[in-house]
Amino acid sequence: MEDMAPALLERLQALFENNLSTSRAGALLEKIAAGKAGYVDAGDYAEEVGRALADAFAFITEADLPDGRMYWNIADRVVRPLLEEDHALVSGAAVRVQHTLNAAAGLGLKAQAAPLDEDRVAGLLNSLAAAPRYDDVANLLNEPVITFSRAVVDETVRRNVEFQGKAGLRPRVIRRTAGGCCDWCRQKAGVYTYPGVPGDVFQRHGSCRCVVEYDPGTGRRQNVHTKQWTEPGEDATILERRLIGLGVHGTTIRKVSDHVRDRMVERSVPVEDILDAVEHPLQIKETKYDKDGRPSFTVVGGKSTVAINPETGVIVTCYPTHSKIRKKLEALKNEN
């Protein structure tokens, strides 16, 4: 029997691309790429991409399929690649929006991407394959596809809110209703501040057009130990003020690099942990050179590890010390 999957995929791919080219997707993507968009625009883009794909799937008929069925191996080779492409397009746009919002809030944090929801994809493929006739389940490639597309934006919001919350920030999630929504959606609408963000705020049912947005809040950071708040960049300023003039391994510290400022927030490294590493190191490694010939030596502390350029006195990076390394070095110190 002739393998019809490659030809069907090629036809649907062409339809999908044509649908995208005649939709608002291009204009929305330009706005996103220019750094002028928010999550409302990302949601609109996901809607356009999902609709373009659903309209392409609408051209599948039972005559295209052996015995009029969407067997699993066909669904896996035809439907899955297009869902993966939908995810890649929407995820890329949502990450770009998050990057724009982070930059506008003065947050030196990497935007977190939403991975492909393998469970949702597998569930859809299994439902398609389980039906004795494709016409009985053709509707699964309509609204559920648009919901799948929009859910990528929701998951991007969720991951970034949790990531920033764990870094000591207090971002907010705003869920807004759209049109004549149901009672469940009306109950979920509102403004939530991390960590008080219920998981179901990011959920949506079929045909749901609610908007889930992200707000960085004030950009202030809370120390998880002392509960004190600092403004964006203030931690690094405090750190630099307290470090300049201190000596370690024959080097006088003169500056904290911008990279360290970013990593303190991104990796949740408190000022006190970096100071402790410099003042009470567990280990100091010999100077090494990177591919560009720049020297640095590593100072391992109980809670954080820093790298310092011995020629300039600049702290070039920092990150939390792994617990296994700390325990090993502390044991060696106690033995001596």
Short mmCIF file of C-alpha atoms in Angstrom, two decimals:
data_model
loop_
_atom_site.label_atom_id
_atom_site.label_comp_id
_atom_site.label_asym_id
_atom_site.label_seq_id
_atom_site.Cartn_x
_atom_site.Cartn_y
_atom_site.Cartn_z
CA MET A 1 0.00 0.00 0.00
CA GLU A 2 1.30 3.45 -0.94
CA ASP A 3 2.51 5.58 1.96
CA MET A 4 0.22 8.62 1.81
CA ALA A 5 1.60 10.42 4.89
CA PRO A 6 4.42 12.41 3.19
CA ALA A 7 2.13 13.81 0.49
CA LEU A 8 -0.59 14.67 3.00
CA LEU A 9 1.89 16.44 5.27
CA GLU A 10 3.29 18.41 2.35
CA ARG A 11 -0.21 19.51 1.29
CA LEU A 12 -1.19 20.55 4.80
CA GLN A 13 2.12 22.38 5.30
CA ALA A 14 1.50 24.43 2.17
CA LEU A 15 -2.05 25.25 3.30
CA PHE A 16 -0.81 26.23 6.76
CA GLU A 17 1.84 28.57 5.36
CA ASN A 18 -0.64 30.12 2.93
CA ASN A 19 -3.17 30.67 5.71
CA LEU A 20 -0.50 32.34 7.83
CA SER A 21 0.55 34.63 5.00
CA THR A 22 -2.98 35.96 4.58
CA SER A 23 -3.68 36.40 8.30
CA ARG A 24 -2.72 39.04 10.88
CA ALA A 25 0.12 36.81 12.08
CA GLY A 26 2.77 38.62 10.06
CA ALA A 27 1.83 42.09 11.32
CA LEU A 28 1.67 40.85 14.91
CA LEU A 29 5.06 39.17 14.60
CA GLU A 30 6.60 42.40 13.30
CA LYS A 31 5.19 44.26 16.31
CA ILE A 32 6.59 41.59 18.65
CA ALA A 33 10.00 41.62 16.97
CA ALA A 34 10.13 45.42 17.24
CA GLY A 35 9.71 45.19 21.02
CA LYS A 36 6.35 46.97 21.00
CA ALA A 37 4.11 44.09 22.05
CA GLY A 38 2.75 42.56 25.24
CA TYR A 39 1.11 39.27 26.11
CA VAL A 40 -2.21 40.39 24.60
CA ASP A 41 -0.41 40.55 21.26
CA ALA A 42 1.25 37.18 21.91
CA GLY A 43 -2.18 35.71 22.58
CA ASP A 44 -3.54 37.23 19.38
CA TYR A 45 -0.59 35.81 17.47
CA ALA A 46 -1.22 32.36 18.97
CA GLU A 47 -4.86 32.66 17.91
CA GLU A 48 -3.86 33.48 14.33
CA VAL A 49 -1.34 30.62 14.15
CA GLY A 50 -3.76 28.14 15.70
CA ARG A 51 -6.58 29.20 13.39
CA ALA A 52 -4.32 28.95 10.33
CA LEU A 53 -3.37 25.40 11.30
CA ALA A 54 -6.95 24.38 12.16
CA ASP A 55 -8.12 25.69 8.78
CA ALA A 56 -5.42 23.62 7.08
CA PHE A 57 -6.47 20.49 8.98
CA ALA A 58 -10.05 21.11 7.77
CA PHE A 59 -8.99 19.92 4.32
CA ILE A 60 -8.33 16.38 5.57
CA THR A 61 -11.08 14.00 4.42
CA GLU A 62 -11.71 10.31 4.98
CA ALA A 63 -10.79 9.79 1.32
CA ASP A 64 -7.22 10.88 2.20
CA LEU A 65 -6.90 8.14 4.82
CA PRO A 66 -6.68 4.33 4.56
CA ASP A 67 -10.05 2.82 5.53
CA GLY A 68 -11.18 6.35 6.34
CA ARG A 69 -9.23 6.23 9.64
CA MET A 70 -6.52 8.45 11.11
CA TYR A 71 -4.26 5.63 12.23
CA TRP A 72 -1.75 6.52 14.94
CA ASN A 73 1.30 6.18 12.68
CA ILE A 74 -0.30 8.63 10.24
CA ALA A 75 -1.31 11.07 12.98
CA ASP A 76 2.22 10.90 14.39
CA ARG A 77 3.80 11.71 11.03
CA VAL A 78 1.27 14.26 9.80
CA VAL A 79 -0.44 15.95 12.74
CA ARG A 80 2.47 15.95 15.20
CA PRO A 81 4.98 17.85 12.98
CA LEU A 82 2.45 20.62 12.38
CA LEU A 83 1.60 20.91 16.06
CA GLU A 84 5.33 21.10 16.78
CA GLU A 85 5.67 23.90 14.22
CA ASP A 86 2.73 25.75 15.78
CA HIS A 87 4.41 25.43 19.18
CA ALA A 88 7.77 26.66 17.88
CA LEU A 89 6.23 29.74 16.25
CA VAL A 90 4.12 30.73 19.26
CA SER A 91 6.79 29.91 21.84
CA GLY A 92 9.36 32.01 20.00
CA ALA A 93 6.98 34.97 19.88
CA ALA A 94 6.01 34.63 23.56
CA VAL A 95 9.65 34.48 24.66
CA ARG A 96 10.37 37.62 22.66
CA VAL A 97 7.51 39.40 24.42
CA GLN A 98 8.81 38.29 27.81
CA HIS A 99 12.30 39.52 26.90
CA THR A 100 10.81 42.92 26.04
CA LEU A 101 8.89 43.10 29.32
CA ASN A 102 11.96 42.07 31.33
CA ALA A 103 14.06 44.75 29.68
CA ALA A 104 11.41 47.42 30.21
CA ALA A 105 11.28 46.53 33.92
CA GLY A 106 15.07 46.64 34.22
CA LEU A 107 15.28 42.93 34.98
CA GLY A 108 18.45 41.17 33.85
CA LEU A 109 16.68 37.83 33.62
CA LYS A 110 16.52 35.32 30.81
CA ALA A 111 13.04 34.79 29.39
CA GLN A 112 11.85 31.24 30.03
CA ALA A 113 10.37 29.25 27.14
CA ALA A 114 7.45 26.83 27.34
CA PRO A 115 8.42 23.30 26.23
CA LEU A 116 6.19 21.30 23.93
CA ASP A 117 3.31 19.77 25.89
CA GLU A 118 3.98 16.15 24.97
CA ASP A 119 1.05 14.88 27.03
CA ARG A 120 -1.41 17.12 25.19
CA VAL A 121 0.00 16.10 21.81
CA ALA A 122 -0.07 12.40 22.67
CA GLY A 123 -3.63 12.68 23.98
CA LEU A 124 -4.79 14.29 20.76
CA LEU A 125 -3.06 11.71 18.56
CA ASN A 126 -4.46 8.83 20.60
CA SER A 127 -8.00 10.24 20.37
CA LEU A 128 -7.68 10.60 16.60
CA ALA A 129 -6.35 7.06 16.23
CA ALA A 130 -8.98 5.48 18.48
CA ALA A 131 -11.93 6.49 16.28
CA PRO A 132 -13.14 3.96 13.64
CA ARG A 133 -13.96 6.84 11.28
CA TYR A 134 -12.05 10.11 10.92
CA ASP A 135 -15.22 12.16 10.48
CA ASP A 136 -16.20 11.23 14.04
CA VAL A 137 -13.15 13.05 15.45
CA ALA A 138 -12.32 15.64 12.80
CA ASN A 139 -13.49 18.37 15.18
CA LEU A 140 -10.48 17.58 17.41
CA LEU A 141 -8.33 19.37 14.84
CA ASN A 142 -10.38 22.56 15.03
CA GLU A 143 -10.94 24.41 18.33
CA PRO A 144 -8.60 22.11 20.33
CA VAL A 145 -5.77 23.14 18.00
CA ILE A 146 -6.42 26.82 18.70
CA THR A 147 -6.58 26.08 22.43
CA PHE A 148 -3.28 24.18 22.11
CA SER A 149 -1.74 27.23 20.45
CA ARG A 150 -2.99 29.69 23.07
CA ALA A 151 -1.88 27.39 25.89
CA VAL A 152 1.74 27.89 24.78
CA VAL A 153 1.45 31.57 25.74
CA ASP A 154 -0.19 30.70 29.06
CA GLU A 155 2.60 28.27 29.90
CA THR A 156 5.22 30.88 29.00
CA VAL A 157 3.61 33.29 31.46
CA ARG A 158 3.47 30.61 34.15
CA ARG A 159 7.11 29.59 33.78
CA ASN A 160 8.38 33.16 33.86
CA VAL A 161 6.26 34.11 36.86
CA GLU A 162 7.55 31.11 38.81
CA PHE A 163 11.15 31.70 37.70
CA GLN A 164 11.07 35.34 38.74
CA GLY A 165 9.22 34.55 41.95
CA LYS A 166 11.93 32.11 42.97
CA ALA A 167 14.49 34.83 42.25
CA GLY A 168 12.87 36.97 44.92
CA LEU A 169 10.63 39.10 42.70
CA ARG A 170 6.88 39.47 43.09
CA PRO A 171 5.45 39.37 39.56
CA ARG A 172 1.72 39.47 38.95
CA VAL A 173 -0.64 37.51 36.71
CA ILE A 174 -3.72 39.21 35.31
CA ARG A 175 -6.48 37.05 33.85
CA ARG A 176 -9.14 38.90 31.89
CA THR A 177 -12.37 37.55 30.45
CA ALA A 178 -13.22 37.94 26.77
CA GLY A 179 -16.71 38.10 25.29
CA GLY A 180 -19.53 36.03 26.72
CA CYS A 181 -17.39 33.79 28.88
CA CYS A 182 -18.58 31.01 31.17
CA ASP A 183 -18.99 31.09 34.96
CA TRP A 184 -15.71 29.21 35.48
CA CYS A 185 -13.75 31.81 33.52
CA ARG A 186 -15.46 34.67 35.34
CA GLN A 187 -14.44 33.13 38.66
CA LYS A 188 -10.81 32.87 37.55
CA ALA A 189 -10.57 36.46 36.31
CA GLY A 190 -8.52 38.77 38.54
CA VAL A 191 -5.05 39.91 39.56
CA TYR A 192 -2.76 37.48 41.38
CA THR A 193 0.64 38.24 42.94
CA TYR A 194 3.29 35.52 43.27
CA PRO A 195 3.35 33.26 45.27
CA GLY A 196 -0.44 33.48 45.55
CA VAL A 197 -1.09 32.41 41.95
CA PRO A 198 -3.37 29.33 41.69
CA GLY A 199 -2.30 26.83 39.05
CA ASP A 200 -5.69 26.78 37.35
CA VAL A 201 -5.38 30.47 36.49
CA PHE A 202 -3.28 29.31 33.52
CA GLN A 203 -5.80 26.71 32.35
CA ARG A 204 -8.31 27.19 29.56
CA HIS A 205 -11.12 25.06 28.17
CA GLY A 206 -12.05 24.63 24.53
CA SER A 207 -13.11 27.84 22.76
CA CYS A 208 -11.78 29.91 25.69
CA ARG A 209 -10.47 33.31 24.65
CA CYS A 210 -9.55 34.66 28.08
CA VAL A 211 -6.32 36.66 28.20
CA VAL A 212 -3.57 35.77 30.67
CA GLU A 213 -1.03 38.57 31.10
CA TYR A 214 2.20 39.10 33.03
CA ASP A 215 3.17 42.15 35.07
CA PRO A 216 6.66 42.38 36.61
CA GLY A 217 5.26 44.41 39.49
CA THR A 218 7.68 46.95 40.92
CA GLY A 219 10.80 44.99 40.02
CA ARG A 220 11.75 45.04 43.70
CA ARG A 221 13.45 41.94 45.07
CA GLN A 222 12.89 40.31 48.45
CA ASN A 223 15.67 38.50 50.28
CA VAL A 224 14.23 35.06 51.09
CA HIS A 225 16.08 35.02 54.44
CA THR A 226 15.80 38.55 55.82
CA LYS A 227 12.53 39.43 53.98
CA GLN A 228 13.99 42.86 53.25
CA TRP A 229 13.18 44.50 49.90
CA THR A 230 15.64 46.13 47.51
CA GLU A 231 15.18 47.96 44.24
CA PRO A 232 16.43 46.48 40.94
CA GLY A 233 20.22 46.70 40.83
CA GLU A 234 20.47 47.81 44.45
CA ASP A 235 21.91 44.47 45.60
CA ALA A 236 24.81 44.79 43.18
CA THR A 237 25.46 48.38 44.24
CA ILE A 238 25.54 47.33 47.90
CA LEU A 239 27.82 44.42 47.01
CA GLU A 240 30.27 46.62 45.11
CA ARG A 241 30.38 49.15 47.93
CA ARG A 242 31.23 46.44 50.47
CA LEU A 243 33.70 44.53 48.27
CA ILE A 244 35.86 47.29 46.79
CA GLY A 245 39.22 47.32 48.51
CA LEU A 246 39.03 43.78 49.87
CA GLY A 247 41.93 41.50 48.99
CA VAL A 248 41.82 37.84 48.01
CA HIS A 249 44.57 35.66 46.55
CA GLY A 250 46.83 38.69 46.12
CA THR A 251 44.20 40.66 44.19
CA THR A 252 42.39 43.80 45.33
CA ILE A 253 38.76 43.87 44.24
CA ARG A 254 37.92 47.02 42.30
CA LYS A 255 34.60 46.39 40.54
CA VAL A 256 31.56 44.10 40.10
CA SER A 257 30.83 43.39 36.42
CA ASP A 258 27.44 43.92 34.79
CA HIS A 259 27.35 40.16 34.21
CA VAL A 260 27.48 39.60 37.97
CA ARG A 261 24.68 42.11 38.48
CA ASP A 262 22.49 40.09 36.15
CA ARG A 263 23.46 36.72 37.61
CA MET A 264 22.77 37.84 41.19
CA VAL A 265 19.10 38.16 40.24
CA GLU A 266 18.86 35.34 37.72
CA ARG A 267 20.59 32.81 39.98
CA SER A 268 19.29 34.28 43.26
CA VAL A 269 22.73 34.85 44.80
CA PRO A 270 22.49 37.19 47.83
CA VAL A 271 25.09 39.85 48.67
CA GLU A 272 25.98 38.07 51.91
CA ASP A 273 26.84 34.82 50.12
CA ILE A 274 29.31 36.54 47.78
CA LEU A 275 30.91 38.46 50.65
CA ASP A 276 31.26 35.23 52.62
CA ALA A 277 33.02 33.55 49.69
CA VAL A 278 35.57 36.38 49.42
CA GLU A 279 36.15 36.74 53.16
CA HIS A 280 35.97 33.04 54.11
CA PRO A 281 36.84 30.97 51.02
CA LEU A 282 36.76 27.19 51.23
CA GLN A 283 38.96 26.89 48.16
CA ILE A 284 40.83 29.17 45.76
CA LYS A 285 41.68 27.68 42.39
CA GLU A 286 44.67 28.69 40.32
CA THR A 287 44.34 31.27 37.57
CA LYS A 288 43.11 30.02 34.20
CA TYR A 289 42.69 31.71 30.83
CA ASP A 290 39.62 31.67 28.59
CA LYS A 291 39.70 31.36 24.79
CA ASP A 292 40.25 35.13 24.49
CA GLY A 293 43.23 35.04 26.83
CA ARG A 294 41.46 36.66 29.77
CA PRO A 295 42.64 35.41 33.20
CA SER A 296 40.49 34.57 36.21
CA PHE A 297 40.72 32.54 39.38
CA THR A 298 37.80 30.92 41.17
CA VAL A 299 36.94 31.45 44.82
CA VAL A 300 34.64 28.77 46.23
CA GLY A 301 32.58 29.79 49.26
CA GLY A 302 30.11 27.92 51.39
CA LYS A 303 27.09 29.28 49.51
CA SER A 304 28.43 30.99 46.41
CA THR A 305 31.34 30.77 44.00
CA VAL A 306 32.89 33.77 42.25
CA ALA A 307 35.49 34.28 39.54
CA ILE A 308 37.87 37.25 39.69
CA ASN A 309 40.15 38.74 37.05
CA PRO A 310 43.54 39.15 38.83
CA GLU A 311 44.70 41.82 36.37
CA THR A 312 41.70 44.15 36.71
CA GLY A 313 40.29 43.18 40.11
CA VAL A 314 36.84 42.74 38.54
CA ILE A 315 34.47 40.01 39.76
CA VAL A 316 33.39 38.55 36.43
CA THR A 317 30.77 35.96 37.42
CA CYS A 318 29.03 34.30 40.35
CA TYR A 319 26.80 31.30 40.98
CA PRO A 320 25.57 29.19 43.92
CA THR A 321 28.05 26.61 45.23
CA HIS A 322 26.81 23.07 44.68
CA SER A 323 25.93 21.38 47.97
CA LYS A 324 28.14 18.35 47.23
CA ILE A 325 31.17 20.57 46.60
CA ARG A 326 30.50 22.56 49.77
CA LYS A 327 30.23 19.41 51.91
CA LYS A 328 33.41 17.97 50.43
CA LEU A 329 35.44 21.14 51.00
CA GLU A 330 34.06 21.66 54.50
CA ALA A 331 35.01 18.07 55.38
CA LEU A 332 38.56 18.62 54.13
CA LYS A 333 38.79 21.87 56.09
CA ASN A 334 37.67 20.15 59.27
CA GLU A 335 40.24 17.37 58.79
CA ASN A 336 42.99 19.96 58.61
#
